[in-house]
Amino acid sequence: MMKSIPESTATIDEQLARLQRPTVQLLNPGMDAEETRRRFDANGLQLGGELAALYGWHDGTNVAPGVVLDDAHLIPGFYLMSVDEAFRTFEELKKLNVNRSWLPILTNGGGDFSFVDCSKPDIQPIFNVRFEQDVHRMQFLSIRDMLATFAEAYEQGVFFLDDGWLEMDDDAYWELARTLNPEADYWTH
């Protein structure tokens, strides 16, 4: 059974601290639920309860000039975008005809994103977007599933440090993600 959002976020925080990741100091405090709702409403997007919980946990990562991206990574290769950064990117991506209900929440800082579909508040799946690809596949059915997968990967040692860098066992992560997220077609291609 998948962990709840509070269980997953606590596990992720504990594992980042255990690994002595600089991410712990770079994660922003959570955003007030009313402020988060106001921001989403102003941009015409639906704020689901799980997405509100994500930004209530941490309003993304402080990726100021000079921060080494690996230090900011929540998972290997990706950091959690703040609401401000997500909406700035959202505005830029409108020019590229990206689905207008998709908000980026994770990025590698180089053009790869995970987007949450904010067209409905009750079902908000996560999609992987690489602009050089025409098909964008679902990674996770929900924020809860995404965070539970991350937490499990940390607990199983699939995410680990190698010479101070946050790394992963790619094969083990794909197998774990495929097992925990059978509805998500990203992990089967």
PDB file of C-alpha atoms in Angstrom:
ATOM      1  CA  MET A   1       0.000   0.000   0.000  1.00  0.00           C
ATOM      2  CA  MET A   2       1.249   3.489  -0.877  1.00  0.00           C
ATOM      3  CA  LYS A   3       2.229   5.828   1.930  1.00  0.00           C
ATOM      4  CA  SER A   4       0.142   8.899   2.682  1.00  0.00           C
ATOM      5  CA  ILE A   5       1.500  12.302   1.691  1.00  0.00           C
ATOM      6  CA  PRO A   6       2.523  13.172   5.290  1.00  0.00           C
ATOM      7  CA  GLU A   7       4.275   9.795   5.652  1.00  0.00           C
ATOM      8  CA  SER A   8       6.096  10.222   2.336  1.00  0.00           C
ATOM      9  CA  THR A   9       7.182  13.799   2.936  1.00  0.00           C
ATOM     10  CA  ALA A  10       8.437  12.901   6.422  1.00  0.00           C
ATOM     11  CA  THR A  11      10.413   9.990   4.938  1.00  0.00           C
ATOM     12  CA  ILE A  12      11.895  12.180   2.209  1.00  0.00           C
ATOM     13  CA  ASP A  13      12.894  14.857   4.737  1.00  0.00           C
ATOM     14  CA  GLU A  14      14.441  12.208   7.015  1.00  0.00           C
ATOM     15  CA  GLN A  15      16.369  10.584   4.158  1.00  0.00           C
ATOM     16  CA  LEU A  16      17.686  13.902   2.826  1.00  0.00           C
ATOM     17  CA  ALA A  17      18.881  14.743   6.353  1.00  0.00           C
ATOM     18  CA  ARG A  18      20.392  11.269   6.814  1.00  0.00           C
ATOM     19  CA  LEU A  19      22.334  11.708   3.560  1.00  0.00           C
ATOM     20  CA  GLN A  20      23.355  15.200   4.717  1.00  0.00           C
ATOM     21  CA  ARG A  21      22.051  16.708   1.494  1.00  0.00           C
ATOM     22  CA  PRO A  22      22.358  20.496   1.070  1.00  0.00           C
ATOM     23  CA  THR A  23      18.807  20.229  -0.274  1.00  0.00           C
ATOM     24  CA  VAL A  24      17.567  20.295   3.313  1.00  0.00           C
ATOM     25  CA  GLN A  25      18.712  23.926   3.677  1.00  0.00           C
ATOM     26  CA  LEU A  26      17.597  24.883   0.149  1.00  0.00           C
ATOM     27  CA  LEU A  27      14.001  23.686   0.424  1.00  0.00           C
ATOM     28  CA  ASN A  28      11.688  26.635   1.058  1.00  0.00           C
ATOM     29  CA  PRO A  29       9.162  26.563   3.883  1.00  0.00           C
ATOM     30  CA  GLY A  30       5.662  25.519   2.908  1.00  0.00           C
ATOM     31  CA  MET A  31       3.260  28.021   1.394  1.00  0.00           C
ATOM     32  CA  ASP A  32       0.039  28.995   3.141  1.00  0.00           C
ATOM     33  CA  ALA A  33      -2.923  27.132   1.601  1.00  0.00           C
ATOM     34  CA  GLU A  34      -4.930  30.319   0.959  1.00  0.00           C
ATOM     35  CA  GLU A  35      -1.986  31.988  -0.793  1.00  0.00           C
ATOM     36  CA  THR A  36      -1.437  28.884  -2.889  1.00  0.00           C
ATOM     37  CA  ARG A  37      -5.121  28.807  -3.873  1.00  0.00           C
ATOM     38  CA  ARG A  38      -5.043  32.510  -4.754  1.00  0.00           C
ATOM     39  CA  ARG A  39      -2.034  31.964  -7.042  1.00  0.00           C
ATOM     40  CA  PHE A  40      -3.657  29.022  -8.810  1.00  0.00           C
ATOM     41  CA  ASP A  41      -6.989  30.817  -9.205  1.00  0.00           C
ATOM     42  CA  ALA A  42      -5.205  33.866 -10.672  1.00  0.00           C
ATOM     43  CA  ASN A  43      -3.652  31.605 -13.309  1.00  0.00           C
ATOM     44  CA  GLY A  44      -6.852  29.710 -14.106  1.00  0.00           C
ATOM     45  CA  LEU A  45      -5.615  26.369 -12.757  1.00  0.00           C
ATOM     46  CA  GLN A  46      -7.327  23.951 -10.394  1.00  0.00           C
ATOM     47  CA  LEU A  47      -5.533  23.404  -7.087  1.00  0.00           C
ATOM     48  CA  GLY A  48      -6.196  19.890  -5.865  1.00  0.00           C
ATOM     49  CA  GLY A  49      -5.768  18.880  -2.253  1.00  0.00           C
ATOM     50  CA  GLU A  50      -2.646  16.821  -2.964  1.00  0.00           C
ATOM     51  CA  LEU A  51      -0.971  19.653  -4.854  1.00  0.00           C
ATOM     52  CA  ALA A  52      -1.843  22.030  -2.006  1.00  0.00           C
ATOM     53  CA  ALA A  53      -0.261  19.519   0.393  1.00  0.00           C
ATOM     54  CA  LEU A  54       2.902  19.386  -1.759  1.00  0.00           C
ATOM     55  CA  TYR A  55       3.334  23.155  -1.630  1.00  0.00           C
ATOM     56  CA  GLY A  56       2.291  23.220   2.020  1.00  0.00           C
ATOM     57  CA  TRP A  57       5.222  20.893   2.710  1.00  0.00           C
ATOM     58  CA  HIS A  58       7.798  22.935   0.770  1.00  0.00           C
ATOM     59  CA  ASP A  59       7.286  25.813  -1.633  1.00  0.00           C
ATOM     60  CA  GLY A  60       9.936  24.388  -3.892  1.00  0.00           C
ATOM     61  CA  THR A  61      13.658  24.904  -3.732  1.00  0.00           C
ATOM     62  CA  ASN A  62      15.728  28.056  -3.458  1.00  0.00           C
ATOM     63  CA  VAL A  63      17.844  27.776  -6.597  1.00  0.00           C
ATOM     64  CA  ALA A  64      19.593  31.124  -6.339  1.00  0.00           C
ATOM     65  CA  PRO A  65      22.513  32.043  -8.605  1.00  0.00           C
ATOM     66  CA  GLY A  66      25.576  30.081  -7.561  1.00  0.00           C
ATOM     67  CA  VAL A  67      23.659  27.082  -6.186  1.00  0.00           C
ATOM     68  CA  VAL A  68      24.970  23.807  -7.585  1.00  0.00           C
ATOM     69  CA  LEU A  69      21.941  22.080  -9.112  1.00  0.00           C
ATOM     70  CA  ASP A  70      22.805  18.704  -7.608  1.00  0.00           C
ATOM     71  CA  ASP A  71      22.662  20.341  -4.169  1.00  0.00           C
ATOM     72  CA  ALA A  72      19.060  21.354  -4.895  1.00  0.00           C
ATOM     73  CA  HIS A  73      17.860  17.965  -6.134  1.00  0.00           C
ATOM     74  CA  LEU A  74      14.931  16.423  -4.313  1.00  0.00           C
ATOM     75  CA  ILE A  75      15.499  13.241  -6.305  1.00  0.00           C
ATOM     76  CA  PRO A  76      18.440  12.460  -8.573  1.00  0.00           C
ATOM     77  CA  GLY A  77      18.398  14.897 -11.474  1.00  0.00           C
ATOM     78  CA  PHE A  78      15.354  16.955 -10.462  1.00  0.00           C
ATOM     79  CA  TYR A  79      14.451  19.672  -8.002  1.00  0.00           C
ATOM     80  CA  LEU A  80      11.057  20.843  -6.777  1.00  0.00           C
ATOM     81  CA  MET A  81      10.120  24.162  -8.365  1.00  0.00           C
ATOM     82  CA  SER A  82       8.717  26.932  -6.182  1.00  0.00           C
ATOM     83  CA  VAL A  83       5.247  28.216  -7.017  1.00  0.00           C
ATOM     84  CA  ASP A  84       6.863  31.419  -8.363  1.00  0.00           C
ATOM     85  CA  GLU A  85       9.286  29.534 -10.610  1.00  0.00           C
ATOM     86  CA  ALA A  86       6.552  27.136 -11.734  1.00  0.00           C
ATOM     87  CA  PHE A  87       4.275  29.990 -12.822  1.00  0.00           C
ATOM     88  CA  ARG A  88       7.109  31.921 -14.510  1.00  0.00           C
ATOM     89  CA  THR A  89       7.928  28.765 -16.474  1.00  0.00           C
ATOM     90  CA  PHE A  90       4.214  28.168 -17.120  1.00  0.00           C
ATOM     91  CA  GLU A  91       3.968  31.618 -18.750  1.00  0.00           C
ATOM     92  CA  GLU A  92       7.011  30.951 -20.948  1.00  0.00           C
ATOM     93  CA  LEU A  93       5.735  27.531 -21.967  1.00  0.00           C
ATOM     94  CA  LYS A  94       2.401  28.915 -23.161  1.00  0.00           C
ATOM     95  CA  LYS A  95       4.362  30.160 -26.178  1.00  0.00           C
ATOM     96  CA  LEU A  96       5.307  26.548 -26.989  1.00  0.00           C
ATOM     97  CA  ASN A  97       1.705  25.324 -27.048  1.00  0.00           C
ATOM     98  CA  VAL A  98       2.181  23.085 -24.038  1.00  0.00           C
ATOM     99  CA  ASN A  99      -1.125  21.951 -22.541  1.00  0.00           C
ATOM    100  CA  ARG A 100      -2.413  25.073 -20.772  1.00  0.00           C
ATOM    101  CA  SER A 101      -3.605  23.132 -17.755  1.00  0.00           C
ATOM    102  CA  TRP A 102      -0.177  21.615 -17.085  1.00  0.00           C
ATOM    103  CA  LEU A 103       2.035  23.231 -14.462  1.00  0.00           C
ATOM    104  CA  PRO A 104       5.696  22.244 -14.111  1.00  0.00           C
ATOM    105  CA  ILE A 105       6.576  21.073 -10.610  1.00  0.00           C
ATOM    106  CA  LEU A 106       9.928  19.292 -11.078  1.00  0.00           C
ATOM    107  CA  THR A 107      12.770  20.230 -13.414  1.00  0.00           C
ATOM    108  CA  ASN A 108      16.344  19.270 -14.102  1.00  0.00           C
ATOM    109  CA  GLY A 109      17.153  22.886 -14.959  1.00  0.00           C
ATOM    110  CA  GLY A 110      17.940  21.918 -18.532  1.00  0.00           C
ATOM    111  CA  GLY A 111      14.547  21.537 -20.189  1.00  0.00           C
ATOM    112  CA  ASP A 112      13.120  18.299 -18.776  1.00  0.00           C
ATOM    113  CA  PHE A 113      10.060  18.661 -16.565  1.00  0.00           C
ATOM    114  CA  SER A 114       7.420  16.801 -14.662  1.00  0.00           C
ATOM    115  CA  PHE A 115       4.078  18.555 -15.054  1.00  0.00           C
ATOM    116  CA  VAL A 116       0.935  18.187 -12.986  1.00  0.00           C
ATOM    117  CA  ASP A 117      -2.342  18.304 -14.880  1.00  0.00           C
ATOM    118  CA  CYS A 118      -4.384  21.029 -13.175  1.00  0.00           C
ATOM    119  CA  SER A 119      -7.487  20.721 -15.358  1.00  0.00           C
ATOM    120  CA  LYS A 120      -9.459  19.042 -12.535  1.00  0.00           C
ATOM    121  CA  PRO A 121      -8.986  19.310  -8.772  1.00  0.00           C
ATOM    122  CA  ASP A 122      -9.771  15.670  -7.957  1.00  0.00           C
ATOM    123  CA  ILE A 123      -7.474  13.849 -10.406  1.00  0.00           C
ATOM    124  CA  GLN A 124      -4.089  15.460 -11.047  1.00  0.00           C
ATOM    125  CA  PRO A 125      -1.685  13.060 -12.777  1.00  0.00           C
ATOM    126  CA  ILE A 126       1.984  13.845 -13.363  1.00  0.00           C
ATOM    127  CA  PHE A 127       3.472  13.779 -16.883  1.00  0.00           C
ATOM    128  CA  ASN A 128       7.065  13.712 -18.068  1.00  0.00           C
ATOM    129  CA  VAL A 129       7.740  16.397 -20.672  1.00  0.00           C
ATOM    130  CA  ARG A 130      10.758  16.560 -22.917  1.00  0.00           C
ATOM    131  CA  PHE A 131      10.219  19.088 -25.644  1.00  0.00           C
ATOM    132  CA  GLU A 132      12.093  17.073 -28.244  1.00  0.00           C
ATOM    133  CA  GLN A 133       9.451  14.340 -27.861  1.00  0.00           C
ATOM    134  CA  ASP A 134       5.935  14.467 -29.269  1.00  0.00           C
ATOM    135  CA  VAL A 135       4.384  12.110 -26.714  1.00  0.00           C
ATOM    136  CA  HIS A 136       4.330  13.033 -23.042  1.00  0.00           C
ATOM    137  CA  ARG A 137       3.647  10.007 -20.875  1.00  0.00           C
ATOM    138  CA  MET A 138       2.070   9.791 -17.448  1.00  0.00           C
ATOM    139  CA  GLN A 139       4.624   9.126 -14.707  1.00  0.00           C
ATOM    140  CA  PHE A 140       2.318   9.053 -11.712  1.00  0.00           C
ATOM    141  CA  LEU A 141      -1.441   8.962 -11.244  1.00  0.00           C
ATOM    142  CA  SER A 142      -1.205  11.520  -8.416  1.00  0.00           C
ATOM    143  CA  ILE A 143       1.066  13.649  -6.243  1.00  0.00           C
ATOM    144  CA  ARG A 144       0.582  11.054  -3.495  1.00  0.00           C
ATOM    145  CA  ASP A 145       1.850   8.279  -5.752  1.00  0.00           C
ATOM    146  CA  MET A 146       4.812  10.388  -6.876  1.00  0.00           C
ATOM    147  CA  LEU A 147       5.889  11.213  -3.331  1.00  0.00           C
ATOM    148  CA  ALA A 148       5.337   7.630  -2.134  1.00  0.00           C
ATOM    149  CA  THR A 149       7.530   6.370  -4.986  1.00  0.00           C
ATOM    150  CA  PHE A 150      10.278   8.846  -4.062  1.00  0.00           C
ATOM    151  CA  ALA A 151      10.051   7.876  -0.382  1.00  0.00           C
ATOM    152  CA  GLU A 152      10.241   4.174  -1.193  1.00  0.00           C
ATOM    153  CA  ALA A 153      13.244   4.726  -3.466  1.00  0.00           C
ATOM    154  CA  TYR A 154      15.064   6.487  -0.625  1.00  0.00           C
ATOM    155  CA  GLU A 155      14.149   3.791   1.889  1.00  0.00           C
ATOM    156  CA  GLN A 156      15.265   0.964  -0.401  1.00  0.00           C
ATOM    157  CA  GLY A 157      18.580   2.672  -1.171  1.00  0.00           C
ATOM    158  CA  VAL A 158      17.671   3.154  -4.832  1.00  0.00           C
ATOM    159  CA  PHE A 159      18.566   6.841  -4.340  1.00  0.00           C
ATOM    160  CA  PHE A 160      22.017   7.140  -2.784  1.00  0.00           C
ATOM    161  CA  LEU A 161      25.164   9.258  -2.575  1.00  0.00           C
ATOM    162  CA  ASP A 162      28.165   8.586  -4.801  1.00  0.00           C
ATOM    163  CA  ASP A 163      31.149  10.834  -4.117  1.00  0.00           C
ATOM    164  CA  GLY A 164      28.761  13.400  -2.645  1.00  0.00           C
ATOM    165  CA  TRP A 165      26.400  13.395  -5.651  1.00  0.00           C
ATOM    166  CA  LEU A 166      22.798  12.245  -5.406  1.00  0.00           C
ATOM    167  CA  GLU A 167      22.501   9.250  -7.720  1.00  0.00           C
ATOM    168  CA  MET A 168      20.135   6.376  -8.399  1.00  0.00           C
ATOM    169  CA  ASP A 169      20.219   2.804  -9.555  1.00  0.00           C
ATOM    170  CA  ASP A 170      18.309   3.473 -12.796  1.00  0.00           C
ATOM    171  CA  ASP A 171      17.148  -0.096 -13.360  1.00  0.00           C
ATOM    172  CA  ALA A 172      15.991  -0.508  -9.766  1.00  0.00           C
ATOM    173  CA  TYR A 173      14.140   2.824  -9.856  1.00  0.00           C
ATOM    174  CA  TRP A 174      12.314   1.984 -13.081  1.00  0.00           C
ATOM    175  CA  GLU A 175      11.310  -1.406 -11.690  1.00  0.00           C
ATOM    176  CA  LEU A 176      10.137   0.154  -8.421  1.00  0.00           C
ATOM    177  CA  ALA A 177       8.227   2.921 -10.211  1.00  0.00           C
ATOM    178  CA  ARG A 178       6.653   0.442 -12.642  1.00  0.00           C
ATOM    179  CA  THR A 179       5.573  -1.787  -9.744  1.00  0.00           C
ATOM    180  CA  LEU A 180       4.146   1.055  -7.653  1.00  0.00           C
ATOM    181  CA  ASN A 181       2.544   2.870 -10.610  1.00  0.00           C
ATOM    182  CA  PRO A 182       1.029   0.230 -12.912  1.00  0.00           C
ATOM    183  CA  GLU A 183      -1.418   2.761 -14.456  1.00  0.00           C
ATOM    184  CA  ALA A 184       1.407   5.076 -15.563  1.00  0.00           C
ATOM    185  CA  ASP A 185       2.581   4.331 -19.099  1.00  0.00           C
ATOM    186  CA  TYR A 186       5.882   6.201 -18.695  1.00  0.00           C
ATOM    187  CA  TRP A 187       7.470   3.259 -16.886  1.00  0.00           C
ATOM    188  CA  THR A 188       6.516   0.692 -19.532  1.00  0.00           C
ATOM    189  CA  HIS A 189       8.191   2.432 -22.494  1.00  0.00           C
TER     190      HIS A 189
END
